[in-house]
Coordinates of C-alpha atoms (C1' of nucleotides) in Angstrom, one line a residue:
Chain A
M1311 CA 82.5 -111.0 -48.4
K1312 CA 83.3 -107.5 -49.5
E1313 CA 86.4 -106.6 -51.4
S1314 CA 88.3 -103.3 -50.9
K1315 CA 91.4 -101.7 -52.0
A1316 CA 92.9 -98.6 -53.3
V1317 CA 93.9 -97.5 -49.9
S1318 CA 96.7 -99.2 -47.9
P1319 CA 95.4 -102.0 -46.1
P1320 CA 95.4 -102.4 -42.0
I1321 CA 98.6 -104.8 -42.2
D1322 CA 100.3 -103.2 -39.3
S1323 CA 97.4 -101.6 -37.6
R1324 CA 96.7 -104.5 -35.8
R1325 CA 99.4 -103.2 -32.9
W1326 CA 97.8 -99.4 -33.2
F1327 CA 94.2 -101.0 -32.5
V1328 CA 95.2 -103.1 -29.6
D1329 CA 97.0 -100.1 -28.2
E1330 CA 94.5 -97.6 -28.7
L1331 CA 91.9 -100.1 -27.2
G1332 CA 94.1 -100.6 -24.0
K1333 CA 94.4 -96.9 -23.7
Y1334 CA 90.9 -96.4 -23.7
L1335 CA 89.5 -98.9 -21.6
A1336 CA 92.2 -97.9 -18.8
R1337 CA 91.0 -94.4 -19.3
K1338 CA 87.7 -95.1 -18.6
N1339 CA 88.1 -97.9 -15.8
L1340 CA 86.7 -100.3 -18.1
K1341 CA 87.8 -104.3 -18.5
Q1342 CA 89.4 -106.5 -21.0
T1343 CA 86.9 -109.3 -21.5
K1344 CA 87.1 -112.6 -23.6
Q1345 CA 84.4 -111.6 -25.6
R1346 CA 86.0 -108.1 -26.4
Q1347 CA 89.2 -109.7 -27.3
A1348 CA 87.6 -112.3 -29.3
L1349 CA 85.5 -110.0 -31.2
I1350 CA 88.5 -107.8 -32.0
D1351 CA 90.3 -110.8 -33.1
V1352 CA 87.1 -111.5 -35.8
F1353 CA 87.0 -108.0 -36.5
L1354 CA 90.4 -107.6 -37.5
G1355 CA 90.2 -110.8 -39.6
A1356 CA 86.9 -110.0 -41.1
A1357 CA 86.2 -108.0 -44.3
T1358 CA 86.6 -104.0 -44.4
H1359 CA 83.1 -103.4 -43.9
V1360 CA 81.2 -105.5 -41.5
S1361 CA 77.7 -105.5 -40.0
A1362 CA 77.0 -106.1 -36.6
E1363 CA 75.0 -109.1 -37.7
E1364 CA 77.9 -110.4 -39.7
L1365 CA 80.4 -110.1 -36.8
H1366 CA 78.0 -111.7 -34.4
S1367 CA 77.8 -115.1 -37.0
A1368 CA 81.6 -114.9 -37.6
A1369 CA 82.0 -114.8 -33.9
R1370 CA 79.6 -117.8 -33.5
G1371 CA 81.4 -119.5 -36.5
A1372 CA 84.6 -119.0 -34.8
G1373 CA 83.3 -120.8 -31.7
L1374 CA 82.7 -117.8 -29.4
D1375 CA 79.5 -117.9 -27.6
V1376 CA 78.6 -114.3 -27.9
G1377 CA 75.2 -112.6 -27.5
L1378 CA 74.3 -109.9 -30.4
A1379 CA 73.3 -107.3 -28.0
T1380 CA 77.3 -107.9 -26.9
V1381 CA 78.2 -107.4 -30.4
Y1382 CA 76.3 -104.0 -30.6
R1383 CA 77.7 -102.8 -27.4
T1384 CA 81.2 -103.5 -28.1
L1385 CA 81.2 -102.1 -31.8
N1386 CA 79.9 -98.9 -29.9
L1387 CA 82.2 -99.0 -27.3
L1388 CA 85.1 -99.2 -30.2
V1389 CA 83.3 -96.3 -32.0
D1390 CA 83.3 -94.1 -28.7
A1391 CA 87.2 -95.1 -28.5
K1392 CA 87.5 -93.6 -32.1
I1393 CA 89.3 -96.9 -33.4
V1394 CA 86.4 -98.1 -35.6
E1395 CA 83.8 -95.7 -38.0
Q1396 CA 80.1 -96.3 -38.0
K1397 CA 79.1 -96.2 -41.9
Q1398 CA 75.9 -96.6 -43.7
F1399 CA 76.1 -97.6 -47.4
S1400 CA 73.1 -99.4 -48.1
E1401 CA 70.1 -97.8 -46.1
G1402 CA 68.9 -99.7 -43.0
R1403 CA 71.9 -100.9 -41.5
F1404 CA 75.1 -99.7 -40.3
V1405 CA 78.8 -101.3 -41.2
Y1406 CA 81.8 -100.9 -39.3
E1407 CA 85.5 -100.3 -40.8
I1408 CA 88.6 -99.9 -38.5
A1409 CA 89.9 -96.5 -38.5
Q1410 CA 92.9 -95.6 -40.3
P1411 CA 95.4 -94.2 -37.9
G1412 CA 96.6 -91.7 -40.0
G1413 CA 94.2 -91.0 -43.1
H1414 CA 90.8 -90.3 -44.1
H1415 CA 89.1 -91.9 -46.9
D1416 CA 86.1 -91.8 -48.8
H1417 CA 84.0 -94.6 -50.7
L1418 CA 83.2 -95.8 -54.3
I1419 CA 80.3 -98.1 -54.0
C1420 CA 79.1 -100.5 -57.1
L1421 CA 75.3 -100.6 -56.8
D1422 CA 75.1 -103.7 -58.6
C1423 CA 77.3 -105.9 -56.6
G1424 CA 78.2 -104.2 -53.5
I1425 CA 81.6 -103.6 -53.9
V1426 CA 83.5 -100.8 -51.5
I1427 CA 86.5 -99.2 -53.1
E1428 CA 88.2 -96.6 -50.8
F1429 CA 89.8 -93.6 -52.2
A1430 CA 91.2 -90.4 -50.9
N1431 CA 91.6 -87.2 -53.0
D1432 CA 93.2 -84.4 -51.2
E1433 CA 92.0 -81.7 -53.7
I1434 CA 88.4 -82.4 -53.2
E1435 CA 89.0 -82.3 -49.3
R1436 CA 90.5 -78.7 -50.0
L1437 CA 87.6 -77.7 -51.8
Q1438 CA 85.2 -79.0 -49.2
E1439 CA 87.3 -76.7 -46.7
K1440 CA 86.8 -74.1 -48.9
V1441 CA 83.2 -74.5 -49.1
A1442 CA 82.8 -74.7 -45.4
A1443 CA 85.1 -71.8 -44.6
A1444 CA 82.5 -69.6 -47.3
H1445 CA 79.5 -70.2 -44.9
K1446 CA 81.8 -69.7 -42.2
F1447 CA 81.3 -73.3 -41.1
K1448 CA 84.3 -75.0 -38.8
L1449 CA 84.3 -78.5 -40.4
T1450 CA 84.7 -81.4 -38.3
S1451 CA 83.9 -84.1 -40.7
H1452 CA 82.3 -85.3 -44.0
R1453 CA 81.0 -88.1 -45.8
L1454 CA 81.3 -88.6 -49.5
D1455 CA 80.2 -91.6 -51.3
L1456 CA 80.3 -92.2 -54.8
F1457 CA 77.3 -94.8 -55.9
G1458 CA 77.8 -96.4 -59.7
H1459 CA 78.4 -99.5 -61.7
C1460 CA 81.9 -101.0 -61.6
Q1461 CA 82.8 -102.8 -64.9
K1462 CA 84.1 -106.1 -63.4
Q1463 CA 83.0 -109.1 -65.6
N1464 CA 82.0 -110.9 -62.4
C1465 CA 79.8 -107.9 -61.3
E1466 CA 76.3 -107.9 -61.2
R1467 CA 75.9 -112.0 -60.5
R1468 CA 76.1 -111.0 -57.0
A1469 CA 72.6 -110.3 -56.8
G1470 CA 72.5 -110.8 -53.2
N1471 CA 73.8 -107.3 -52.5
Chain B
M489 CA 62.0 -76.0 -38.4
K490 CA 65.0 -76.2 -39.9
E491 CA 66.2 -73.6 -42.3
S492 CA 68.0 -73.7 -45.6
K493 CA 69.3 -71.2 -48.2
A494 CA 72.3 -70.9 -50.6
V495 CA 70.5 -72.7 -53.1
S496 CA 68.0 -70.9 -55.1
P497 CA 64.6 -72.0 -53.3
P498 CA 61.8 -73.7 -55.0
I499 CA 59.7 -70.8 -55.8
D500 CA 58.4 -71.9 -58.9
S501 CA 58.8 -75.3 -58.6
R502 CA 55.2 -76.0 -57.4
R503 CA 53.9 -76.0 -61.4
W504 CA 57.3 -78.4 -62.2
F505 CA 56.2 -80.5 -59.0
V506 CA 52.6 -81.0 -59.8
D507 CA 52.9 -81.6 -63.6
E508 CA 55.8 -84.2 -62.9
L509 CA 53.4 -86.0 -60.6
G510 CA 50.6 -86.2 -62.9
K511 CA 52.7 -87.4 -65.5
Y512 CA 53.8 -90.2 -63.6
L513 CA 50.6 -91.1 -62.5
A514 CA 49.2 -91.1 -65.7
R515 CA 52.2 -93.2 -67.0
K516 CA 51.7 -95.7 -64.1
N517 CA 48.0 -95.7 -64.2
L518 CA 47.8 -94.5 -60.7
K519 CA 45.1 -92.3 -59.2
Q520 CA 44.9 -88.6 -58.0
T521 CA 43.6 -88.9 -54.7
K522 CA 42.5 -86.2 -51.9
Q523 CA 45.4 -87.6 -49.5
R524 CA 48.0 -87.2 -52.2
Q525 CA 47.3 -83.7 -53.3
A526 CA 46.8 -82.5 -49.5
L527 CA 50.0 -84.2 -48.7
I528 CA 51.7 -82.4 -51.8
D529 CA 50.3 -79.2 -50.6
V530 CA 51.8 -79.7 -47.2
F531 CA 55.3 -80.8 -48.4
L532 CA 55.5 -77.7 -50.5
G533 CA 54.6 -75.3 -47.6
A534 CA 57.2 -77.5 -45.3
A535 CA 60.7 -76.9 -44.5
T536 CA 63.1 -78.0 -47.1
H537 CA 63.8 -81.6 -45.4
V538 CA 60.7 -83.2 -43.4
S539 CA 60.7 -86.3 -41.9
A540 CA 57.6 -88.6 -42.5
E541 CA 56.6 -88.2 -38.9
E542 CA 56.9 -84.3 -39.7
L543 CA 54.9 -84.5 -42.9
H544 CA 52.3 -86.5 -41.3
S545 CA 52.1 -84.5 -37.8
A546 CA 52.1 -81.3 -40.2
A547 CA 49.0 -82.9 -42.3
R548 CA 47.0 -83.9 -39.3
G549 CA 47.4 -80.4 -38.1
A550 CA 46.1 -78.9 -41.5
G551 CA 43.1 -80.6 -40.8
L552 CA 43.8 -83.7 -43.2
D553 CA 42.9 -87.2 -41.5
V554 CA 45.8 -89.2 -43.1
G555 CA 47.6 -92.3 -42.1
L556 CA 50.9 -92.5 -41.4
A557 CA 51.5 -95.3 -43.7
T558 CA 50.0 -93.4 -46.5
V559 CA 52.4 -90.6 -45.8
Y560 CA 55.4 -93.3 -46.2
R561 CA 53.6 -94.8 -49.4
T562 CA 53.0 -91.3 -50.7
L563 CA 56.7 -90.4 -50.4
N564 CA 57.8 -93.3 -51.5
L565 CA 55.7 -92.7 -54.6
L566 CA 57.2 -89.7 -54.9
V567 CA 60.7 -91.1 -54.8
D568 CA 59.9 -93.1 -57.4
A569 CA 58.5 -90.7 -59.6
K570 CA 62.0 -88.8 -59.1
I571 CA 60.5 -85.8 -57.7
V572 CA 61.6 -86.3 -54.1
E573 CA 64.6 -87.5 -52.8
Q574 CA 65.5 -89.6 -49.8
K575 CA 68.1 -88.0 -47.4
Q576 CA 69.7 -89.1 -44.2
F577 CA 71.7 -86.3 -42.2
S578 CA 70.9 -87.9 -38.8
E579 CA 71.1 -91.4 -38.4
G580 CA 67.8 -93.6 -37.7
R581 CA 65.3 -91.6 -39.9
F582 CA 65.0 -90.2 -43.4
V583 CA 64.1 -86.9 -44.5
Y584 CA 62.8 -85.9 -47.9
E585 CA 63.5 -83.0 -50.0
I586 CA 61.7 -81.7 -53.2
A587 CA 63.8 -82.6 -56.3
Q588 CA 65.4 -79.4 -57.9
P589 CA 64.3 -79.7 -61.7
G590 CA 67.8 -78.7 -62.9
G591 CA 70.4 -78.8 -60.3
H592 CA 72.1 -81.0 -57.6
H593 CA 73.3 -80.0 -54.4
D594 CA 75.4 -81.0 -51.7
H595 CA 74.6 -80.5 -47.9
L596 CA 76.6 -78.5 -44.8
I597 CA 75.1 -79.8 -41.7
C598 CA 75.5 -78.0 -38.3
L599 CA 76.2 -80.6 -35.7
D600 CA 74.7 -77.9 -33.0
C601 CA 71.6 -76.5 -34.3
G602 CA 71.1 -78.9 -37.4
I603 CA 70.6 -76.2 -39.8
V604 CA 71.0 -77.9 -43.3
I605 CA 72.8 -75.5 -45.9
E606 CA 72.5 -76.7 -49.4
F607 CA 75.5 -76.1 -51.6
A608 CA 76.7 -76.9 -55.3
N609 CA 80.1 -76.9 -56.4
D610 CA 81.2 -78.0 -60.2
E611 CA 84.9 -78.4 -59.1
I612 CA 83.9 -81.0 -56.7
E613 CA 81.7 -82.8 -59.1
R614 CA 84.2 -82.8 -61.8
L615 CA 86.8 -84.2 -59.5
Q616 CA 84.1 -86.7 -58.5
E617 CA 84.0 -88.2 -62.0
K618 CA 87.4 -88.3 -62.5
V619 CA 88.0 -90.7 -59.4
A620 CA 85.1 -92.8 -60.6
A621 CA 86.6 -92.9 -63.9
A622 CA 90.2 -93.6 -62.4
H623 CA 88.7 -96.9 -61.0
K624 CA 86.4 -97.7 -64.3
F625 CA 83.1 -96.7 -62.3
K626 CA 80.0 -95.4 -64.3
L627 CA 79.0 -93.0 -61.5
T628 CA 75.1 -92.4 -61.3
S629 CA 74.9 -90.7 -58.0
H630 CA 76.7 -89.4 -55.1
R631 CA 76.5 -88.1 -51.5
L632 CA 78.3 -85.3 -49.8
D633 CA 77.7 -84.1 -46.3
L634 CA 80.0 -82.0 -44.7
F635 CA 79.7 -81.9 -40.6
G636 CA 80.7 -79.2 -38.7
H637 CA 79.7 -76.0 -36.6
C638 CA 77.9 -73.0 -37.8
Q639 CA 78.8 -69.5 -36.6
K640 CA 75.6 -68.2 -35.8
Q641 CA 74.9 -66.9 -32.3
N642 CA 71.6 -68.5 -32.0
C643 CA 73.3 -71.6 -32.2
E644 CA 73.4 -74.4 -30.0
R645 CA 70.6 -72.9 -28.5
R646 CA 68.2 -75.5 -30.6
A647 CA 69.3 -78.4 -28.3
G648 CA 66.3 -80.3 -29.8
N649 CA 68.3 -81.2 -32.8
Chain C
dG173 C1' 83.9 -107.7 -3.0
dT174 C1' 82.9 -104.0 -6.2
dG175 C1' 81.9 -102.6 -10.5
dA176 C1' 81.6 -103.5 -15.0
dA177 C1' 80.2 -107.0 -18.5
dT178 C1' 77.5 -110.9 -20.3
dG179 C1' 73.2 -113.1 -22.3
dC180 C1' 68.4 -113.3 -22.9
dA181 C1' 64.5 -111.3 -23.9
dA182 C1' 61.8 -107.5 -24.2
dA183 C1' 61.2 -102.8 -25.6
dC184 C1' 62.2 -99.3 -29.1
dA185 C1' 61.9 -96.7 -33.6
dT186 C1' 61.0 -96.7 -38.0
dT187 C1' 59.1 -98.6 -42.2
dT188 C1' 56.8 -102.0 -44.4
dT189 C1' 52.7 -105.0 -45.6
dG190 C1' 48.2 -107.4 -45.4
dC191 C1' 43.7 -107.0 -45.2
dA192 C1' 38.9 -105.1 -45.7
dG193 C1' 36.3 -101.3 -46.8
dG194 C1' 36.1 -97.1 -49.9
dG195 C1' 37.2 -94.0 -53.7
dT196 C1' 38.7 -93.1 -58.6
dG197 C1' 38.7 -93.2 -63.4
Chain D
dC579 C1' 32.8 -102.1 -62.0
dA580 C1' 37.8 -103.1 -61.8
dC581 C1' 41.3 -101.9 -59.7
dC582 C1' 43.9 -98.4 -56.9
dC583 C1' 44.2 -96.3 -52.4
dT584 C1' 43.1 -95.6 -47.7
dG585 C1' 43.5 -97.0 -42.7
dC586 C1' 44.4 -99.3 -39.2
dA587 C1' 47.0 -102.9 -36.8
dA588 C1' 50.4 -106.2 -37.1
dA589 C1' 54.8 -107.3 -39.3
dA590 C1' 59.6 -106.8 -40.2
dT591 C1' 63.9 -104.7 -39.7
dG592 C1' 67.8 -103.0 -37.2
dT593 C1' 69.5 -101.5 -32.5
dT594 C1' 69.0 -100.5 -27.5
dT595 C1' 68.0 -101.5 -22.7
dG596 C1' 66.7 -103.6 -18.1
dC597 C1' 67.8 -107.5 -15.3
dA598 C1' 69.8 -110.9 -12.8
dT599 C1' 74.3 -113.6 -13.2
dT600 C1' 79.0 -114.1 -14.0
dC601 C1' 83.5 -112.0 -14.2
dA602 C1' 87.7 -108.9 -14.3
dC603 C1' 90.2 -106.6 -11.6

DNA sequence: GTGAATGCAAACATTTTGCAGGGTG
DNA sequence: CACCCTGCAAAATGTTTGCATTCAC
């Protein structure tokens, strides 16, 4: 149910996603199964950030009889394959998002309604590299989450988040 | 066991900590108990980032017979009082750090040895505000964690992390 | 047919909560 | 002496794992 914007939406990333997964499965001698295919379809059709539980009920709702364990196993597989990223905005549970072929982005999260806006800022990234270099670190990844309150009129209404 | 540096260490923050806690307890009509006092002493003497479990065994090791539930309750109280901050570097468990009276800082984490270096960068903070403003967000907090590999010779040895 | 994948339930790890008894202001 | 705090054990939560069965290649 959550919206997301400000970074190019994954319109043509479906092909990329399926290709990468195929390559990964082949490389690891793993198999293409009905459940994996279906979960991927559900995932691609779902919101930008989904939890395992949400993916599970979405799949069930779509008529697929899949176990929660399989959802977790599939998500972990996709993370291993580096085509999905595991995030944690609200404490206590992971959400997953489809990795963007090229770019990295960070998140701006509304504490009231839970909306997650993605953004990218090269200048910040550059400064991060500078900080890392100053401490003799080789940077491999980072996480930048900004928390605050959005100014939407319909905000705060969604108390569920 | 983890080291930490690059931001002024909490040398004189003990007074501040105790004062703030006293004020908070008074304001909320809460009580000063042996366990709270002792836990605070252990915390102040411990590493910069401790988990509830670590604090618990440290307390036990120091001869205090305290329950894990009380450790959690006390930590949550300190977080509510805003004199301790809850963080999450490695997934699955929280670590707690004593809030710095004045300043905020971010973290640089070595994926091999687990060392956490604290740093502050005003320029990055400023850019974050700019990003938030561009999306009409009122920023309340943020989280910036840089992950990478430190270049210490004794790194990677500590496989426990 | 071999090995991988699935579903279920049980196991796990971390944090929270209910309750009876003890302590603080 | 009212109310908070504690310890313990049980519950709650989110994720992983063991096992027997089914399925893909």
